[in-house]
Short mmCIF file of C-alpha atoms in Angstrom, two decimals:
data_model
loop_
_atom_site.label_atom_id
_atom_site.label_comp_id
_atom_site.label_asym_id
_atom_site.label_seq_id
_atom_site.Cartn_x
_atom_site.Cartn_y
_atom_site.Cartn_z
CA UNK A 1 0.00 0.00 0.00
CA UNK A 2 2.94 2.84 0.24
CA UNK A 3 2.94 3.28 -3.36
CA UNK A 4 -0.52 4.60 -2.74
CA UNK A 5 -0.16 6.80 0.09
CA UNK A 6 -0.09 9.84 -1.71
CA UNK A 7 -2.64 9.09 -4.30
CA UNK A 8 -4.98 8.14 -1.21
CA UNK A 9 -4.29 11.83 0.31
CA UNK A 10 -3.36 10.21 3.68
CA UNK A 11 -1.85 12.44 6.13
CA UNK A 12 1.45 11.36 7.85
CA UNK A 13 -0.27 10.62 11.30
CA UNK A 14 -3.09 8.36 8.93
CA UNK A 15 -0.21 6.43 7.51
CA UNK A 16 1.96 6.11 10.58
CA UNK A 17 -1.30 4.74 12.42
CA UNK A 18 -2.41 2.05 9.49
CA UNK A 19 1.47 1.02 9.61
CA UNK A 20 1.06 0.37 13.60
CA UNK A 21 -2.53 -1.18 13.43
CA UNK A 22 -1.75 -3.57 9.91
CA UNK A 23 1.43 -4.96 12.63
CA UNK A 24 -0.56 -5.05 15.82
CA UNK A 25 -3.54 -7.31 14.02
CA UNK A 26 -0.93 -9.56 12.36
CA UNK A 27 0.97 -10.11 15.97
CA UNK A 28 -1.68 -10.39 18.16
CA UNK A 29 -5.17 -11.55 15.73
CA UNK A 30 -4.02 -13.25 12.93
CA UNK A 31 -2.74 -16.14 15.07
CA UNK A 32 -6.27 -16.02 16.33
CA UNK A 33 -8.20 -16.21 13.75
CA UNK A 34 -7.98 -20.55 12.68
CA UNK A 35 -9.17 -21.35 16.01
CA UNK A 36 -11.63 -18.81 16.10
CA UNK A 37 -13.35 -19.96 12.79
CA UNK A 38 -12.94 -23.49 13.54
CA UNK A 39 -14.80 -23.18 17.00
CA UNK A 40 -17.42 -20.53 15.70
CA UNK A 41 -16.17 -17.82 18.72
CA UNK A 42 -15.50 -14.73 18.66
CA UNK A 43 -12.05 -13.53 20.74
CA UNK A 44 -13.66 -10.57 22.58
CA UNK A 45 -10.57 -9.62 24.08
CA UNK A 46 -8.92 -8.69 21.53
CA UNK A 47 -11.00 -5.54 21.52
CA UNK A 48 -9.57 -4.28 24.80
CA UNK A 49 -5.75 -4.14 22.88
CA UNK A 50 -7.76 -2.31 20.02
CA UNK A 51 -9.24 0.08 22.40
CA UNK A 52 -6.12 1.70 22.20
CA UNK A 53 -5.89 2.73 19.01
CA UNK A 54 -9.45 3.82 19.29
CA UNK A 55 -12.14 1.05 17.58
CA UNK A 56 -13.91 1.33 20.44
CA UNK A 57 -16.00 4.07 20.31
CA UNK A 58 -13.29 6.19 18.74
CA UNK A 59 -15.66 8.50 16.60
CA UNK A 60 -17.41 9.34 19.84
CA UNK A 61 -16.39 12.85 21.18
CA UNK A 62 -13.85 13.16 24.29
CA UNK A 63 -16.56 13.58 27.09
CA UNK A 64 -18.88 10.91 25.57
CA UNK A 65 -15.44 8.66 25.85
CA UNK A 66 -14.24 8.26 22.67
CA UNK A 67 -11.58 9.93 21.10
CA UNK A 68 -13.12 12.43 18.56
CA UNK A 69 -11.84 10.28 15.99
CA UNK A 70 -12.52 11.94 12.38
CA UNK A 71 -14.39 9.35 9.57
CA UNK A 72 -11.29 9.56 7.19
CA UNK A 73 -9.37 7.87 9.84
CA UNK A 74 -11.71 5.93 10.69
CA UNK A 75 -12.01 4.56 7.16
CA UNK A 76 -8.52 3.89 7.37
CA UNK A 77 -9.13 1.70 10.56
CA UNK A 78 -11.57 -0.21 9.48
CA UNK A 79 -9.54 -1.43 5.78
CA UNK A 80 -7.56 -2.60 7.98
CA UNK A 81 -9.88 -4.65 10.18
CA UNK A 82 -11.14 -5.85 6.41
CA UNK A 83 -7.39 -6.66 5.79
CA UNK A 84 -7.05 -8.99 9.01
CA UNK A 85 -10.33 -10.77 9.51
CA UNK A 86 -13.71 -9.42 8.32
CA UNK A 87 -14.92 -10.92 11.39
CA UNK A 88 -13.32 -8.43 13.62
CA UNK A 89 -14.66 -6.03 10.90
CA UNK A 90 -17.95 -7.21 11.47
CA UNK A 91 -18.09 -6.95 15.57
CA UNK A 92 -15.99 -3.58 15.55
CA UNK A 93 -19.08 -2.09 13.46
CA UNK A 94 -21.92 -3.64 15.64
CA UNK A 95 -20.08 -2.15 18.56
CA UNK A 96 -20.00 1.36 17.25
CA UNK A 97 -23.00 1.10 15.70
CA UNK A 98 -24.77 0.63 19.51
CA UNK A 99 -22.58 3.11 21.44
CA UNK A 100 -22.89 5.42 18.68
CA UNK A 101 -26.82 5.50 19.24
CA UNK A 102 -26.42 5.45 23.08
CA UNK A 103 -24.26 8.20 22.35
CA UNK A 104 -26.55 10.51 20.46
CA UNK A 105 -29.74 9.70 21.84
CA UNK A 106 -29.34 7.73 25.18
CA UNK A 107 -29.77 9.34 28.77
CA UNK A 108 -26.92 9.91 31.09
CA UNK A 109 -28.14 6.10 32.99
CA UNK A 110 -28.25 4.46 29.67
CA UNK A 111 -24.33 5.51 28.81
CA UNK A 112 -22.98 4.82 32.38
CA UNK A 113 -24.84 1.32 32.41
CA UNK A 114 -24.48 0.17 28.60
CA UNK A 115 -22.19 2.74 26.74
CA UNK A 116 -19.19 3.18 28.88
CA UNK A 117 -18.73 -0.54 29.97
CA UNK A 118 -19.15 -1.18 26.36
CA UNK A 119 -16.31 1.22 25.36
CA UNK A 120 -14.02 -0.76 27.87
CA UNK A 121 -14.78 -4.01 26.52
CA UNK A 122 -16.75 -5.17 29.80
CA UNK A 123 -20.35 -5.38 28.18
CA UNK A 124 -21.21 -7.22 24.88
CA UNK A 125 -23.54 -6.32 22.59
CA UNK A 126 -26.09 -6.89 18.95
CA UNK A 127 -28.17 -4.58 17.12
CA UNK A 128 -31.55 -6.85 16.52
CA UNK A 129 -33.28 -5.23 13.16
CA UNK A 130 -34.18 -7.71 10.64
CA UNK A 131 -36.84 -10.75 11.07
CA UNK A 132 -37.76 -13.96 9.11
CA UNK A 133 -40.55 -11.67 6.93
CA UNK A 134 -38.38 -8.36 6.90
CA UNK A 135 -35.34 -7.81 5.62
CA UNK A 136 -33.99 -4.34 4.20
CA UNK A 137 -37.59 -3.02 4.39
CA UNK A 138 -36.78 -1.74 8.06
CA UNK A 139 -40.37 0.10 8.47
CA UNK A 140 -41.94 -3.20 7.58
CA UNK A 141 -40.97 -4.72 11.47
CA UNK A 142 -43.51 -6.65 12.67
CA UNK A 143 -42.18 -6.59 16.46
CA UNK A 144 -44.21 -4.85 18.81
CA UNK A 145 -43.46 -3.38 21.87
CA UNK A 146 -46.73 -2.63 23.91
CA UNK A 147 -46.81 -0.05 27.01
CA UNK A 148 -48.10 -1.51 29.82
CA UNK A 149 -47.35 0.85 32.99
CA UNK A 150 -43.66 1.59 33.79
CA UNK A 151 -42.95 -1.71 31.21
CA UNK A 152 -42.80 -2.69 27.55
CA UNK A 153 -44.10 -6.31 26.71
CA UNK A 154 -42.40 -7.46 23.43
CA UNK A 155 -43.08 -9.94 20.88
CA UNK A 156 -42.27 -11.20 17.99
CA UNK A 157 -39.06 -12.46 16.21
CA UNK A 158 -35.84 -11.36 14.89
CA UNK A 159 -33.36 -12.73 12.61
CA UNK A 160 -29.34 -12.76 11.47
CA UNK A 161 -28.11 -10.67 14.79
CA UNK A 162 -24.09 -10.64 15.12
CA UNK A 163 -22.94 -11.36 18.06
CA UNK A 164 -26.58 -12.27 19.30
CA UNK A 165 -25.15 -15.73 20.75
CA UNK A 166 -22.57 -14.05 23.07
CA UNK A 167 -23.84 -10.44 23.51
CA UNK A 168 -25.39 -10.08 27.27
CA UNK A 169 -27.48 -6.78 25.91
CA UNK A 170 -28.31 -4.83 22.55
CA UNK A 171 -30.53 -2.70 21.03
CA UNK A 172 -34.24 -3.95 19.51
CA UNK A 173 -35.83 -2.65 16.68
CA UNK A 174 -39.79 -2.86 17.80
CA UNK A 175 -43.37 -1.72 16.73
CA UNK A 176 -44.75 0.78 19.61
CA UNK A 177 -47.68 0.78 20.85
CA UNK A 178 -48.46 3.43 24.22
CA UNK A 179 -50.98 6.30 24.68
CA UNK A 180 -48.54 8.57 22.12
CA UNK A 181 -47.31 6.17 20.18
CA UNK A 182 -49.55 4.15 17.68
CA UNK A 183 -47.28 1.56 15.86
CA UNK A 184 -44.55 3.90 14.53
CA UNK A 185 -40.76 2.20 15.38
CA UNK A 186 -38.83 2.69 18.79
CA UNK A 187 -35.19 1.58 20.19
CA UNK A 188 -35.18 -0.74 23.75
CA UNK A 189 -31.98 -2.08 25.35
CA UNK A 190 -32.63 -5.02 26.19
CA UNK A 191 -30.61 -7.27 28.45
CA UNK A 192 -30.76 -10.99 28.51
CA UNK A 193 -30.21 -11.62 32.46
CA UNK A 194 -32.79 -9.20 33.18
CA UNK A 195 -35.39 -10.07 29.82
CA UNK A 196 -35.32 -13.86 28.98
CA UNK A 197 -36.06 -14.17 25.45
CA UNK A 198 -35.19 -17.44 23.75
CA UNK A 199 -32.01 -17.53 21.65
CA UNK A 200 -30.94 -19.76 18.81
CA UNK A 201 -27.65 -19.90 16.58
CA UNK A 202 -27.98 -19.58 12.76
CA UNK A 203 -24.79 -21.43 10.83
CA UNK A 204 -24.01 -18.99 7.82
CA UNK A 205 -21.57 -19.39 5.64
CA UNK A 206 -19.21 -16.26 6.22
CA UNK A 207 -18.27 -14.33 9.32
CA UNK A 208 -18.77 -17.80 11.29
CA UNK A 209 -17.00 -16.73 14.46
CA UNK A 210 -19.30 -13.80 14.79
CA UNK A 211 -22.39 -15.59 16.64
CA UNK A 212 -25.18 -15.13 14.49
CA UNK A 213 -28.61 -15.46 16.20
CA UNK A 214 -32.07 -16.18 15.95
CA UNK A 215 -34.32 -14.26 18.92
CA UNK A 216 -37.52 -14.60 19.95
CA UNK A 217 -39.60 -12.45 22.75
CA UNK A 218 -42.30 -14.19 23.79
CA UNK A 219 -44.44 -11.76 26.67
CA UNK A 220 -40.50 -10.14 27.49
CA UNK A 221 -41.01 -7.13 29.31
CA UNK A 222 -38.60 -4.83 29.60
CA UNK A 223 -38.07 -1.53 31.79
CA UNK A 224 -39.36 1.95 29.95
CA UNK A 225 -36.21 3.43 30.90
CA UNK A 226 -34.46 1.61 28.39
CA UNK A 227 -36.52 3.20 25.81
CA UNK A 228 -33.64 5.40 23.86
CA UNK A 229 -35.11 8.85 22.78
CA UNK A 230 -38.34 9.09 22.07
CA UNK A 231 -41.24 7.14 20.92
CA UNK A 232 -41.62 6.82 17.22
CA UNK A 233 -38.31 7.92 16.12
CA UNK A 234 -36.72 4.55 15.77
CA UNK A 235 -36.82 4.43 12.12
CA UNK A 236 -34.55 8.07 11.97
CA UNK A 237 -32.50 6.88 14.84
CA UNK A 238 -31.51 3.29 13.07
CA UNK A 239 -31.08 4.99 9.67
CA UNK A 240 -28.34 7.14 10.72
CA UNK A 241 -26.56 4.12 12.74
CA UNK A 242 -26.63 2.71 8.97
CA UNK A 243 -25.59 5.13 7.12
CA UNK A 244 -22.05 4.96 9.57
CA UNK A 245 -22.04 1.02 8.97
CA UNK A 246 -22.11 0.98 5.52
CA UNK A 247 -18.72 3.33 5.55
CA UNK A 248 -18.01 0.42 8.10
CA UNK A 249 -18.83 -2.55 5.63
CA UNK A 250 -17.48 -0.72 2.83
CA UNK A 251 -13.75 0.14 4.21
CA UNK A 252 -14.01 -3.39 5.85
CA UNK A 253 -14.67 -4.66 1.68
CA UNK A 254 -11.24 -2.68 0.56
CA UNK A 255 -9.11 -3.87 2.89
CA UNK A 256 -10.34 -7.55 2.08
CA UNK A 257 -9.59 -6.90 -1.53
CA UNK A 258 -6.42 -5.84 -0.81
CA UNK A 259 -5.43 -8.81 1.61
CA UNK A 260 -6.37 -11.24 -1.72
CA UNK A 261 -4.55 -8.82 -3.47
CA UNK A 262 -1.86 -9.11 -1.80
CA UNK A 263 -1.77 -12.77 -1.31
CA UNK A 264 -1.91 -13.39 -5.19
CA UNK A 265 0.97 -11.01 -6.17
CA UNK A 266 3.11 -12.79 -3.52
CA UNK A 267 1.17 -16.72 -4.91
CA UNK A 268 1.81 -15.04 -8.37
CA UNK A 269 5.74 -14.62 -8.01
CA UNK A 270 6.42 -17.27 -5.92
CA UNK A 271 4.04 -20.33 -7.65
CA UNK A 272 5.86 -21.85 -10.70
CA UNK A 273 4.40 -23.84 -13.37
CA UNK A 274 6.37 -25.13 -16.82
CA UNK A 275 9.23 -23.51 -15.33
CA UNK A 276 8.58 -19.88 -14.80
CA UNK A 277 6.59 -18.16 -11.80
CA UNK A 278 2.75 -17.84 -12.91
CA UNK A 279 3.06 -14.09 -12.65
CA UNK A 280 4.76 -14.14 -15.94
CA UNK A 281 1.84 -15.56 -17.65
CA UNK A 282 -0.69 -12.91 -19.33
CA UNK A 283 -3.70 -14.17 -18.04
CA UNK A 284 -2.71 -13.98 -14.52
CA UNK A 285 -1.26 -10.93 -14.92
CA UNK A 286 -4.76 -10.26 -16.57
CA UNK A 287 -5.84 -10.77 -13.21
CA UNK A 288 -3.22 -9.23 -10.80
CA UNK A 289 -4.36 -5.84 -13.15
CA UNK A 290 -7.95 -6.19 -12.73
CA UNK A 291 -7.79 -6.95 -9.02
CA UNK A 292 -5.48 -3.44 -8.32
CA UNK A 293 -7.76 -1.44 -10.50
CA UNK A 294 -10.96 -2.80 -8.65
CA UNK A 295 -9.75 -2.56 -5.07
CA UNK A 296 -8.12 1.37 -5.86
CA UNK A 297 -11.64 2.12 -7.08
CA UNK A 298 -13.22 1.24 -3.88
CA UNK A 299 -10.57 2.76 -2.06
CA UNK A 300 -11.54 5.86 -3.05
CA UNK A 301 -14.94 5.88 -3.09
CA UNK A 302 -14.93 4.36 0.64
CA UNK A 303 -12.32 7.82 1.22
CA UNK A 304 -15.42 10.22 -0.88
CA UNK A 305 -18.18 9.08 1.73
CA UNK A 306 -15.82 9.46 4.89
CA UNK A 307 -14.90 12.95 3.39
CA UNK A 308 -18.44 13.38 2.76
CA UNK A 309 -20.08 12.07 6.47
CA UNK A 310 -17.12 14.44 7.95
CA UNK A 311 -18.01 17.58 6.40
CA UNK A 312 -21.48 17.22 8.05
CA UNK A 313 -24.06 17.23 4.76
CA UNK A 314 -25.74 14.44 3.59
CA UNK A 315 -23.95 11.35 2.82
CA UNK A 316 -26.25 8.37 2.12
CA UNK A 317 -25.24 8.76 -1.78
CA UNK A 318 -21.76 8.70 -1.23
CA UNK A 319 -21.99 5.94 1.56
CA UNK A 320 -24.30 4.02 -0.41
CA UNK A 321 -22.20 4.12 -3.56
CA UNK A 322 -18.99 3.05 -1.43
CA UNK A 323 -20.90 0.39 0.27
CA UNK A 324 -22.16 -1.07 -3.33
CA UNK A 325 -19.28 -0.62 -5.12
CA UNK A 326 -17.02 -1.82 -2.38
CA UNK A 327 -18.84 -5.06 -1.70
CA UNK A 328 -19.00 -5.99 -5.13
CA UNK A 329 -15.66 -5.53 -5.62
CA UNK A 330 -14.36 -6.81 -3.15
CA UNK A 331 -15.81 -10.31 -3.70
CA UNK A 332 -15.00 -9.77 -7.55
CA UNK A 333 -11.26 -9.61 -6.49
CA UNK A 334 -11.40 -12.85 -4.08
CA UNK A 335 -12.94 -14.57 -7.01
CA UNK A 336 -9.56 -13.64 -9.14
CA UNK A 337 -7.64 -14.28 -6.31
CA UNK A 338 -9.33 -17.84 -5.97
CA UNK A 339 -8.36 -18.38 -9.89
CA UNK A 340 -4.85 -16.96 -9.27
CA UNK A 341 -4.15 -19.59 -6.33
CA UNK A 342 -6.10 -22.50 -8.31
CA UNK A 343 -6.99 -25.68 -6.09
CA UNK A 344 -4.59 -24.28 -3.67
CA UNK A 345 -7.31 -21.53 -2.84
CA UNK A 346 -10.18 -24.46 -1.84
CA UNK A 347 -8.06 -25.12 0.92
CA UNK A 348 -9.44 -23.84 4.37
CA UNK A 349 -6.00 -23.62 5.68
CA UNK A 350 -5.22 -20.99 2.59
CA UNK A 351 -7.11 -17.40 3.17
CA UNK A 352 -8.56 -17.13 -0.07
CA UNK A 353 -11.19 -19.49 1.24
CA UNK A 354 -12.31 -17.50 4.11
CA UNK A 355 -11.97 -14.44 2.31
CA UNK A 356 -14.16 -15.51 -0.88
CA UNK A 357 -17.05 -16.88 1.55
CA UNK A 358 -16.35 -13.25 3.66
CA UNK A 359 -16.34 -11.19 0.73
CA UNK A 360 -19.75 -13.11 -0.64
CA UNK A 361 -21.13 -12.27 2.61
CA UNK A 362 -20.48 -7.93 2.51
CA UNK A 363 -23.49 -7.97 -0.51
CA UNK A 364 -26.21 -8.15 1.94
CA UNK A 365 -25.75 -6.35 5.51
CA UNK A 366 -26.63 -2.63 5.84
CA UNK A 367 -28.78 -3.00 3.11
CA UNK A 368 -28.45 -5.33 -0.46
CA UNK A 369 -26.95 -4.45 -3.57
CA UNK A 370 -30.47 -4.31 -4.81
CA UNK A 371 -31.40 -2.20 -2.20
CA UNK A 372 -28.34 0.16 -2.34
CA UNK A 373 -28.90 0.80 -6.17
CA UNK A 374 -32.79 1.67 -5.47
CA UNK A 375 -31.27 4.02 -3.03
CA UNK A 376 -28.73 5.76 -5.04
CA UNK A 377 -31.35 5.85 -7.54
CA UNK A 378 -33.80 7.77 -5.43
CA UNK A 379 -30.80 10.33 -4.86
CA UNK A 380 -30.02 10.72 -7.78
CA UNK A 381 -33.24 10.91 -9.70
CA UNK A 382 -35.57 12.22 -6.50
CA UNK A 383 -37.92 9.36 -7.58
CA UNK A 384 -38.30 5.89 -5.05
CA UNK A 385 -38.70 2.97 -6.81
CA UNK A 386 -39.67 1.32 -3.13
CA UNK A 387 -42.81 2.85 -2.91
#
């Protein structure tokens, strides 16, 4: 990557803290990561070493506890969770995602009991959104909350939550129904020790360390003063904690590209067939080209929609264009880099595996491809094709 540091218009602090975090992951995660996929668990501690460099809660200002942390650095971060594991990727965003809302719209009790134990890796958490009927249709939830004196009884069910297996609280996406609020969408914590609720794991075939669940409330009351904000504005409130995760996913796509990328140019020089390295052949160089032309291209779109959610105006076209362009990519590179590596990339002891069934798996959180092209669409035309 240091022939693109200028290109990228990366600052020297940007570059010197990519450099540190690119040889902290491969010291103290990589090794991590074999066992971690073969016994479908997440390393949570790891997170307290990241702390340091700020991926948890690092966008957050200084007196919220994060670091103030601008989104062009924080692109830069998260490439490089992508590089590592998309995994870590994966729980870094649902982590920042949560204390980002607590942030902005939680009370003072709700950020000393969720957010700040959260920010020092003490609490774990899931963001519970999508159901079996209701996927990237968020205002078509079906969950209800009902008020019922200084309570809210949920029910209903929800579907593909990271780190829903392990987490011991997150946020719910649910239906409200109370004296002011007639079935428009509201944000509960909800904790497991104090809300039973009955929790299943779904096997999926990417991220598998990450503990995706399956929840259902059955009658699951839950205290009104975990109600975040206000009644009703759910839908807004969820929205913007999107728009941040699909920077997230999309940064998190680059840096997977260039980790394939990276593994076939090495593959490429090193592999020798009819007595020459592969790299010399034109086909594979074919696909070394494509590959670096794909991944730059996401780069800097990912780079537009940081630049774009830090100058404060709206960014859902530039974060949905990163986060569809990136995606696709990305698994359009680890599909090269699986033809670069031949049979040697079926092996699950070879990364191109992981990162081909990781990369597959970046097309359909925070909103499909289908879904991000009807949104750019809308932007760009000021027509909705979802209505």
């Amino acid at each position: 990557m240091a022939d693109s540091v200028d290109i990228d218009g990366l600052a020297p602090d940007q570059v010197l803290l990519r450099d540190n975090i690119r040889r902290y992951l491969k010291e103290k995660v990589s090794p991590l990561i074999a066992k971690a996929e073969a016994d479908k668990k997440f390393p949570y501690e790891v997170l307290t070493g990241l702390r340091d460099f700020g991926y948890l809660g690092g966008t957050l200002s200084e007196e919220q506890g994060g670091l103030g942390i601008d989104f062009p650095t924080w692109a830069v971060m998260m490439e490089e969770t992508g590089y590592c594991w998309l995994s870590l990727r994966v729980m870094v965003n649902t982590l920042n995602i949560v204390a980002g809302i607590i942030g902005a719209y939680g009370t003072e009790a709700q950020k000393e009991k969720f957010m700040r134990p959260l920010l020092r890796n003490e609490r774990r958490t899931f963001v519970s959104i999508s159901e079996p009927d209701v996927g990237s249709n968020v205002a078509e939830i079906k969950t209800r909350a009902d008020k019922r004196g200084d309570t809210y009884v949920l029910n209903g069910s929800k579907l593909w939550i990271t780190g829903g297996l392990f987490a011991d609280f997150g946020i719910v996406v649910a239906r409200t129904f109370s004296e002011s609020c007639n079935g428009e969408l509201s944000l509960f914590l909800v904790e497991k020790d104090k809300t039973p609720f009955d929790v299943r794991p779904v096997e999926t075939m990417f991220v598998r360390s990450t503990g995706t669940a399956a929840f259902n409330f059955e009658n699951a009351e839950i205290p009104a003063a975990n109600l975040i904000g206000q009644e009703g504005q759910g839908l807004r409130q969820i929205l913007i904690g999107l728009n941040f995760g699909r920077l997230n996913v999309a940064m998190g796509a680059v840096g997977a590209a260039q980790s394939a990328l990276d593994l076939s140019v090495r593959y490429a020089l090193d592999r020798k067939q009819f007595g020459r390295p592969i790299g010399s052949f034109q086909l594979v160089q074919k696909h070394i080209v494509d590959m670096t032309m794909k991944t730059q291209a996401a780069r800097a779109l990912g780079y537009r929609a940081a630049r774009a959610m830090q100058s404060g105006q709206p960014s859902r076209l530039d974060c949905s264009i990163a986060k569809l362009y990136a995606t696709e990519a990305a698994h359009e590179v680890a599909n090269l880099a699986l033809q670069v590596h031949g049979g040697m990339g079926y092996a699950t002891e070879c990364p191109i595996e992981r990162i081909f069934r990781d990369t597959r798996g970046g097309l359909i959180p925070e909103g499909t491809t289908e879904i991000q092209t009807l949104i750019i669409g809308r932007e760009i035309l000021g027509i909705s094709a979802l209505t």
